[in-house]
DNA sequence: TATTATAAGCGTAAAAAGTACGTTTATTAA
DNA sequence: TTAATAAACGTACTTTTTACGCTTATAATA
């Protein structure tokens, strides 16, 4: 056990101090800090999440978001990038920080603060074998199982943010393959908002934004007529 | 110095472990966690921030946001509520968490993560004597001095969020006195957006929302004719 | 070879929301 | 009585959003 002394803070709250720590903030306590990643993908007209089946304690065998503890030499975003790289082998993933979860009992093992990041990736960029080896799977957002701790809540918050972001930014650039059709893009937005849109108005609005470049190539997977392929003029959201 | 061992993690990263800690996460490091409060108020047609002149090290004598370290038995919001209460004596302050700041060198003394909260309070609810005794002052957002660490950046992020929130929620209910006039409300929005609005359209829009109740009383401070006083139908944003 | 079925794509009209700005009103000080 | 002024009311115009009818290209089928 460390040697401690009790001090009185400016606000009058008594506080236990580590007598051995000589720093300015030595009266203060430290905490575990983690990041958790809400990894969105789009496949088969469905918005999906990459979740993992835990092979280690705690909560072994249960489903969870991919996460990890923050290391001394990294900031939160770097921690999220590392966690994502370890799982997917991908770099340059589009990321956004969400509000930090701090409930005292949120983790059953210890006091852990967790900062969630949501990531947008192209399902096609990810090796299915790697997914399997990581005990991960792509799960439709509408069919999510119970996840550990407060992870389902994090997903809910991420979805709200994704919906807001989809109004302001061309998020398709991070979720669709390089070439895609307008109907495919529409089905992405319909998946994000769980809502059908008028195809004529959708097309009109998206083309008016002048973000897409029409290619000289058609995709005939879904119709005899075939749909023209497009690509984003900018290659990423950043 | 604590006794440590070096372990190899699942991802292959070597990590220093505290040999004395027996918990599931014992190989992980802990960090200082703080909250900082961006306290908005509205007075004299200006959006203001309550900032403090530090009487303690570090950064003694410099201006900063009010902050404090997270304590073991509180979550982030409770920490922010405590910090705000210590400074203002007020409870039930409207609060919103912003994204956590985690740059390694953001605090010159130690590795400290800080989660900013922005607060909306009625300047009138706060005893000016108390403000003075706390070495605090209300400072117009447009005339902020250099604050310590990354506090100016936090203010910028808070402002962006306030502007978005002002579009969706009747934030006036937290920033104005109970009774106020339409021109006063307009000047609040003009202060938040640093932009003038058409008074006829502003009035039309705000009344159409059906949030305000017209009182049988006029305020003659700014005109001979006097402006009708209103109050919000709901007493708070929560 | 002609017909049919269907997703893809084009266009137009009506409704709603947003913007711009002229005029009247209530009051006090001169 | 008049002048000055912030407050308040109203109307026309523009832009955006919404709703929906119709045509087109193509492969499978008769």
mmCIF file of C-alpha atoms in Angstrom, chain B:
data_model
loop_
_atom_site.group_PDB
_atom_site.id
_atom_site.type_symbol
_atom_site.label_atom_id
_atom_site.label_comp_id
_atom_site.label_asym_id
_atom_site.label_seq_id
_atom_site.Cartn_x
_atom_site.Cartn_y
_atom_site.Cartn_z
ATOM 1 C CA UNK B 1 8.949 4.297 -6.664
ATOM 2 C CA UNK B 2 6.426 1.540 -7.295
ATOM 3 C CA UNK B 3 7.607 -1.912 -8.340
ATOM 4 C CA UNK B 4 6.839 -2.648 -11.998
ATOM 5 C CA UNK B 5 7.033 -5.508 -14.483
ATOM 6 C CA UNK B 6 6.943 -5.335 -18.264
ATOM 7 C CA UNK B 7 4.242 -7.366 -19.986
ATOM 8 C CA UNK B 8 3.352 -8.003 -23.607
ATOM 9 C CA UNK B 9 -0.196 -7.094 -24.599
ATOM 10 C CA UNK B 10 -2.483 -8.815 -27.085
ATOM 11 C CA UNK B 11 -1.475 -6.314 -29.751
ATOM 12 C CA UNK B 12 2.194 -6.954 -29.165
ATOM 13 C CA UNK B 13 2.890 -3.616 -27.488
ATOM 14 C CA UNK B 14 5.145 -3.968 -24.452
ATOM 15 C CA UNK B 15 3.606 -2.258 -21.457
ATOM 16 C CA UNK B 16 4.778 -1.466 -17.930
ATOM 17 C CA UNK B 17 2.583 -3.005 -15.261
ATOM 18 C CA UNK B 18 2.248 -2.105 -11.610
ATOM 19 C CA UNK B 19 3.170 -5.395 -9.977
ATOM 20 C CA UNK B 20 1.316 -4.522 -6.777
ATOM 21 C CA UNK B 21 -2.122 -3.985 -8.405
ATOM 22 C CA UNK B 22 -4.047 -7.246 -8.561
ATOM 23 C CA UNK B 23 -7.064 -6.112 -10.668
ATOM 24 C CA UNK B 24 -8.120 -7.284 -14.156
ATOM 25 C CA UNK B 25 -6.781 -4.100 -15.704
ATOM 26 C CA UNK B 26 -3.669 -3.911 -13.573
ATOM 27 C CA UNK B 27 -1.346 -3.700 -16.558
ATOM 28 C CA UNK B 28 -2.848 -0.370 -17.539
ATOM 29 C CA UNK B 29 -1.872 3.127 -16.565
ATOM 30 C CA UNK B 30 -4.053 5.724 -14.919
ATOM 31 C CA UNK B 31 -4.342 9.429 -15.625
ATOM 32 C CA UNK B 32 -5.474 12.678 -14.069
ATOM 33 C CA UNK B 33 -8.923 13.717 -15.208
ATOM 34 C CA UNK B 34 -10.307 17.239 -14.936
ATOM 35 C CA UNK B 35 -13.398 19.157 -15.944
ATOM 36 C CA UNK B 36 -13.362 22.774 -17.109
ATOM 37 C CA UNK B 37 -16.426 24.968 -17.243
ATOM 38 C CA UNK B 38 -17.256 27.437 -19.972
ATOM 39 C CA UNK B 39 -19.811 29.568 -18.150
ATOM 40 C CA UNK B 40 -21.933 31.698 -20.445
ATOM 41 C CA UNK B 41 -24.001 34.648 -19.307
ATOM 42 C CA UNK B 42 -25.799 37.525 -21.004
ATOM 43 C CA UNK B 43 -25.648 41.118 -19.781
ATOM 44 C CA UNK B 44 -25.764 44.571 -21.390
ATOM 45 C CA UNK B 45 -26.522 43.034 -24.772
ATOM 46 C CA UNK B 46 -23.286 41.087 -24.601
ATOM 47 C CA UNK B 47 -22.525 37.385 -24.378
ATOM 48 C CA UNK B 48 -20.094 36.973 -21.483
ATOM 49 C CA UNK B 49 -17.936 34.301 -19.931
ATOM 50 C CA UNK B 50 -17.147 33.878 -16.265
ATOM 51 C CA UNK B 51 -13.375 33.488 -16.024
ATOM 52 C CA UNK B 52 -11.079 33.401 -13.034
ATOM 53 C CA UNK B 53 -7.757 34.870 -12.158
ATOM 54 C CA UNK B 54 -5.784 32.002 -10.683
ATOM 55 C CA UNK B 55 -4.609 32.502 -7.103
ATOM 56 C CA UNK B 56 -2.832 29.146 -6.975
ATOM 57 C CA UNK B 57 -0.090 27.450 -8.937
ATOM 58 C CA UNK B 58 0.158 26.377 -11.635
ATOM 59 C CA UNK B 59 -0.218 29.415 -13.880
ATOM 60 C CA UNK B 60 -0.853 31.650 -10.856
ATOM 61 C CA UNK B 61 -2.033 35.121 -11.816
ATOM 62 C CA UNK B 62 -3.215 34.074 -15.253
ATOM 63 C CA UNK B 63 -6.792 33.943 -16.521
ATOM 64 C CA UNK B 64 -8.463 30.614 -16.911
ATOM 65 C CA UNK B 65 -11.723 28.759 -17.011
ATOM 66 C CA UNK B 66 -12.963 27.376 -13.705
ATOM 67 C CA UNK B 67 -12.011 23.753 -13.435
ATOM 68 C CA UNK B 68 -11.253 20.953 -11.068
ATOM 69 C CA UNK B 69 -10.094 17.376 -10.862
ATOM 70 C CA UNK B 70 -12.541 14.525 -11.034
ATOM 71 C CA UNK B 71 -12.968 12.779 -7.697
ATOM 72 C CA UNK B 72 -13.334 9.024 -7.214
ATOM 73 C CA UNK B 73 -16.984 9.101 -6.222
ATOM 74 C CA UNK B 74 -18.323 11.357 -8.929
ATOM 75 C CA UNK B 75 -18.916 11.120 -12.661
ATOM 76 C CA UNK B 76 -17.891 13.920 -15.020
ATOM 77 C CA UNK B 77 -21.173 15.785 -14.801
ATOM 78 C CA UNK B 78 -21.155 15.617 -11.014
ATOM 79 C CA UNK B 79 -17.630 17.013 -11.050
ATOM 80 C CA UNK B 80 -18.762 19.903 -13.225
ATOM 81 C CA UNK B 81 -21.772 20.526 -10.972
ATOM 82 C CA UNK B 82 -19.488 20.609 -7.940
ATOM 83 C CA UNK B 83 -17.006 22.968 -9.567
ATOM 84 C CA UNK B 84 -19.843 25.272 -10.620
ATOM 85 C CA UNK B 85 -21.410 25.198 -7.180
ATOM 86 C CA UNK B 86 -18.111 26.026 -5.505
ATOM 87 C CA UNK B 87 -17.757 29.054 -7.728
ATOM 88 C CA UNK B 88 -21.328 30.316 -7.973
ATOM 89 C CA UNK B 89 -23.304 28.793 -5.122
ATOM 90 C CA UNK B 90 -25.865 27.791 -7.750
ATOM 91 C CA UNK B 91 -27.367 24.377 -8.359
ATOM 92 C CA UNK B 92 -29.458 23.113 -11.263
ATOM 93 C CA UNK B 93 -27.296 24.850 -13.797
ATOM 94 C CA UNK B 94 -27.878 23.872 -17.412
ATOM 95 C CA UNK B 95 -24.831 21.916 -18.594
ATOM 96 C CA UNK B 96 -23.567 20.207 -21.705
ATOM 97 C CA UNK B 97 -20.501 18.063 -22.120
ATOM 98 C CA UNK B 98 -18.075 18.809 -24.943
ATOM 99 C CA UNK B 99 -15.408 16.592 -26.419
ATOM 100 C CA UNK B 100 -12.538 15.669 -24.135
ATOM 101 C CA UNK B 101 -9.192 17.368 -24.640
ATOM 102 C CA UNK B 102 -6.330 14.928 -24.538
ATOM 103 C CA UNK B 103 -3.220 16.432 -26.099
ATOM 104 C CA UNK B 104 -0.207 15.137 -24.227
ATOM 105 C CA UNK B 105 1.234 18.556 -23.452
ATOM 106 C CA UNK B 106 -2.015 20.474 -22.988
ATOM 107 C CA UNK B 107 -1.260 21.023 -19.297
ATOM 108 C CA UNK B 108 2.256 22.239 -18.625
ATOM 109 C CA UNK B 109 2.516 20.449 -15.277
ATOM 110 C CA UNK B 110 1.345 16.934 -15.881
ATOM 111 C CA UNK B 111 -0.593 14.669 -18.207
ATOM 112 C CA UNK B 112 -4.169 15.770 -17.579
ATOM 113 C CA UNK B 113 -7.205 14.933 -19.647
ATOM 114 C CA UNK B 114 -9.911 17.544 -19.451
ATOM 115 C CA UNK B 115 -13.567 17.286 -20.294
ATOM 116 C CA UNK B 116 -15.113 20.711 -20.879
ATOM 117 C CA UNK B 117 -18.699 21.488 -19.949
ATOM 118 C CA UNK B 118 -20.474 24.577 -21.038
ATOM 119 C CA UNK B 119 -22.966 26.123 -18.679
ATOM 120 C CA UNK B 120 -25.705 28.668 -19.229
ATOM 121 C CA UNK B 121 -26.531 30.866 -16.271
ATOM 122 C CA UNK B 122 -28.489 34.027 -15.567
ATOM 123 C CA UNK B 123 -25.993 36.711 -14.619
ATOM 124 C CA UNK B 124 -28.621 38.151 -12.288
ATOM 125 C CA UNK B 125 -28.680 34.946 -10.201
ATOM 126 C CA UNK B 126 -25.042 35.350 -9.275
ATOM 127 C CA UNK B 127 -23.944 37.553 -6.370
ATOM 128 C CA UNK B 128 -21.397 40.094 -7.713
ATOM 129 C CA UNK B 129 -19.610 40.062 -4.359
ATOM 130 C CA UNK B 130 -19.127 36.324 -4.650
ATOM 131 C CA UNK B 131 -17.713 36.781 -8.143
ATOM 132 C CA UNK B 132 -15.199 39.276 -6.815
ATOM 133 C CA UNK B 133 -14.202 37.130 -3.841
ATOM 134 C CA UNK B 134 -13.534 34.230 -6.217
ATOM 135 C CA UNK B 135 -11.219 36.424 -8.274
ATOM 136 C CA UNK B 136 -13.610 35.885 -11.131
ATOM 137 C CA UNK B 137 -15.080 38.303 -13.632
ATOM 138 C CA UNK B 138 -17.647 38.376 -16.398
ATOM 139 C CA UNK B 139 -15.799 39.006 -19.622
ATOM 140 C CA UNK B 140 -17.419 39.677 -23.010
ATOM 141 C CA UNK B 141 -16.696 36.746 -25.302
ATOM 142 C CA UNK B 142 -15.474 39.214 -27.910
ATOM 143 C CA UNK B 143 -12.823 40.552 -25.530
ATOM 144 C CA UNK B 144 -11.448 37.397 -23.979
ATOM 145 C CA UNK B 145 -7.832 37.543 -22.823
ATOM 146 C CA UNK B 146 -5.401 34.709 -23.451
ATOM 147 C CA UNK B 147 -6.439 31.898 -21.124
ATOM 148 C CA UNK B 148 -4.169 29.142 -19.828
ATOM 149 C CA UNK B 149 -3.550 25.843 -21.593
ATOM 150 C CA UNK B 150 -6.098 25.072 -24.313
ATOM 151 C CA UNK B 151 -8.917 26.995 -22.639
ATOM 152 C CA UNK B 152 -9.377 29.467 -25.502
ATOM 153 C CA UNK B 153 -9.862 26.519 -27.798
ATOM 154 C CA UNK B 154 -12.464 25.067 -25.445
ATOM 155 C CA UNK B 155 -14.333 28.368 -25.547
ATOM 156 C CA UNK B 156 -14.323 28.279 -29.331
ATOM 157 C CA UNK B 157 -15.775 24.763 -29.358
ATOM 158 C CA UNK B 158 -18.376 25.767 -26.774
ATOM 159 C CA UNK B 159 -19.429 28.742 -28.883
ATOM 160 C CA UNK B 160 -19.922 26.551 -31.921
ATOM 161 C CA UNK B 161 -22.107 24.227 -29.875
ATOM 162 C CA UNK B 162 -24.056 27.079 -28.340
ATOM 163 C CA UNK B 163 -24.820 28.394 -31.809
ATOM 164 C CA UNK B 164 -26.119 25.038 -32.946
ATOM 165 C CA UNK B 165 -28.125 24.593 -29.782
ATOM 166 C CA UNK B 166 -29.638 28.071 -30.115
ATOM 167 C CA UNK B 167 -31.185 26.929 -33.393
ATOM 168 C CA UNK B 168 -32.961 23.965 -31.827
ATOM 169 C CA UNK B 169 -33.681 24.935 -28.252
ATOM 170 C CA UNK B 170 -35.063 27.994 -26.457
ATOM 171 C CA UNK B 171 -31.739 28.747 -24.779
ATOM 172 C CA UNK B 172 -33.037 32.166 -23.705
ATOM 173 C CA UNK B 173 -34.808 30.444 -20.842
ATOM 174 C CA UNK B 174 -31.423 29.797 -19.206
ATOM 175 C CA UNK B 175 -29.742 33.098 -20.058
ATOM 176 C CA UNK B 176 -32.379 35.809 -19.622
ATOM 177 C CA UNK B 177 -34.150 36.990 -16.483
ATOM 178 C CA UNK B 178 -37.641 35.577 -16.007
ATOM 179 C CA UNK B 179 -39.289 38.580 -17.634
ATOM 180 C CA UNK B 180 -37.799 40.009 -20.804
ATOM 181 C CA UNK B 181 -38.800 41.806 -23.985
ATOM 182 C CA UNK B 182 -38.670 40.621 -27.578
ATOM 183 C CA UNK B 183 -35.953 43.177 -28.439
ATOM 184 C CA UNK B 184 -33.906 41.861 -25.505
ATOM 185 C CA UNK B 185 -34.313 38.302 -26.732
ATOM 186 C CA UNK B 186 -33.265 39.412 -30.192
ATOM 187 C CA UNK B 187 -30.142 41.073 -28.843
ATOM 188 C CA UNK B 188 -29.261 37.772 -27.115
ATOM 189 C CA UNK B 189 -29.404 35.918 -30.412
ATOM 190 C CA UNK B 190 -27.467 38.708 -32.106
ATOM 191 C CA UNK B 191 -24.778 38.379 -29.454
ATOM 192 C CA UNK B 192 -24.586 34.606 -29.835
ATOM 193 C CA UNK B 193 -24.303 34.752 -33.619
ATOM 194 C CA UNK B 194 -22.363 38.060 -33.836
ATOM 195 C CA UNK B 195 -24.905 39.036 -36.438
ATOM 196 C CA UNK B 196 -27.832 41.433 -36.754
ATOM 197 C CA UNK B 197 -31.313 40.102 -37.506
ATOM 198 C CA UNK B 198 -34.331 41.790 -39.009
ATOM 199 C CA UNK B 199 -36.490 42.783 -36.046
ATOM 200 C CA UNK B 200 -39.789 42.151 -37.846
ATOM 201 C CA UNK B 201 -38.836 38.650 -38.978
ATOM 202 C CA UNK B 202 -37.274 37.824 -35.625
ATOM 203 C CA UNK B 203 -40.450 38.712 -33.769
ATOM 204 C CA UNK B 204 -42.578 36.774 -36.225
ATOM 205 C CA UNK B 205 -40.462 33.621 -35.969
ATOM 206 C CA UNK B 206 -40.066 33.585 -32.214
ATOM 207 C CA UNK B 207 -43.779 34.164 -31.558
ATOM 208 C CA UNK B 208 -44.783 31.505 -34.083
ATOM 209 C CA UNK B 209 -42.907 28.929 -31.983
ATOM 210 C CA UNK B 210 -45.466 29.445 -29.220
ATOM 211 C CA UNK B 211 -42.866 29.282 -26.445
ATOM 212 C CA UNK B 212 -43.540 32.671 -24.921
ATOM 213 C CA UNK B 213 -46.315 34.027 -22.766
ATOM 214 C CA UNK B 214 -47.088 37.720 -23.062
ATOM 215 C CA UNK B 215 -47.417 39.557 -19.754
ATOM 216 C CA UNK B 216 -49.539 42.604 -18.915
ATOM 217 C CA UNK B 217 -46.474 44.655 -18.202
ATOM 218 C CA UNK B 218 -44.118 46.885 -20.145
ATOM 219 C CA UNK B 219 -40.434 47.629 -19.831
ATOM 220 C CA UNK B 220 -39.739 51.296 -20.556
ATOM 221 C CA UNK B 221 -35.957 51.221 -20.130
ATOM 222 C CA UNK B 222 -35.135 51.553 -23.790
ATOM 223 C CA UNK B 223 -38.013 53.432 -25.326
ATOM 224 C CA UNK B 224 -40.781 55.884 -24.616
ATOM 225 C CA UNK B 225 -43.340 53.497 -26.011
ATOM 226 C CA UNK B 226 -42.096 50.639 -23.902
ATOM 227 C CA UNK B 227 -41.798 46.996 -24.908
ATOM 228 C CA UNK B 228 -44.120 44.278 -23.666
ATOM 229 C CA UNK B 229 -42.601 41.812 -21.245
ATOM 230 C CA UNK B 230 -42.777 38.091 -21.962
ATOM 231 C CA UNK B 231 -41.776 34.928 -20.162
ATOM 232 C CA UNK B 232 -41.104 31.379 -21.312
ATOM 233 C CA UNK B 233 -43.956 28.927 -20.837
ATOM 234 C CA UNK B 234 -41.402 26.333 -19.673
ATOM 235 C CA UNK B 235 -39.138 27.390 -16.826
ATOM 236 C CA UNK B 236 -36.028 25.563 -17.958
ATOM 237 C CA UNK B 237 -34.401 23.731 -20.856
ATOM 238 C CA UNK B 238 -34.326 20.347 -19.116
#
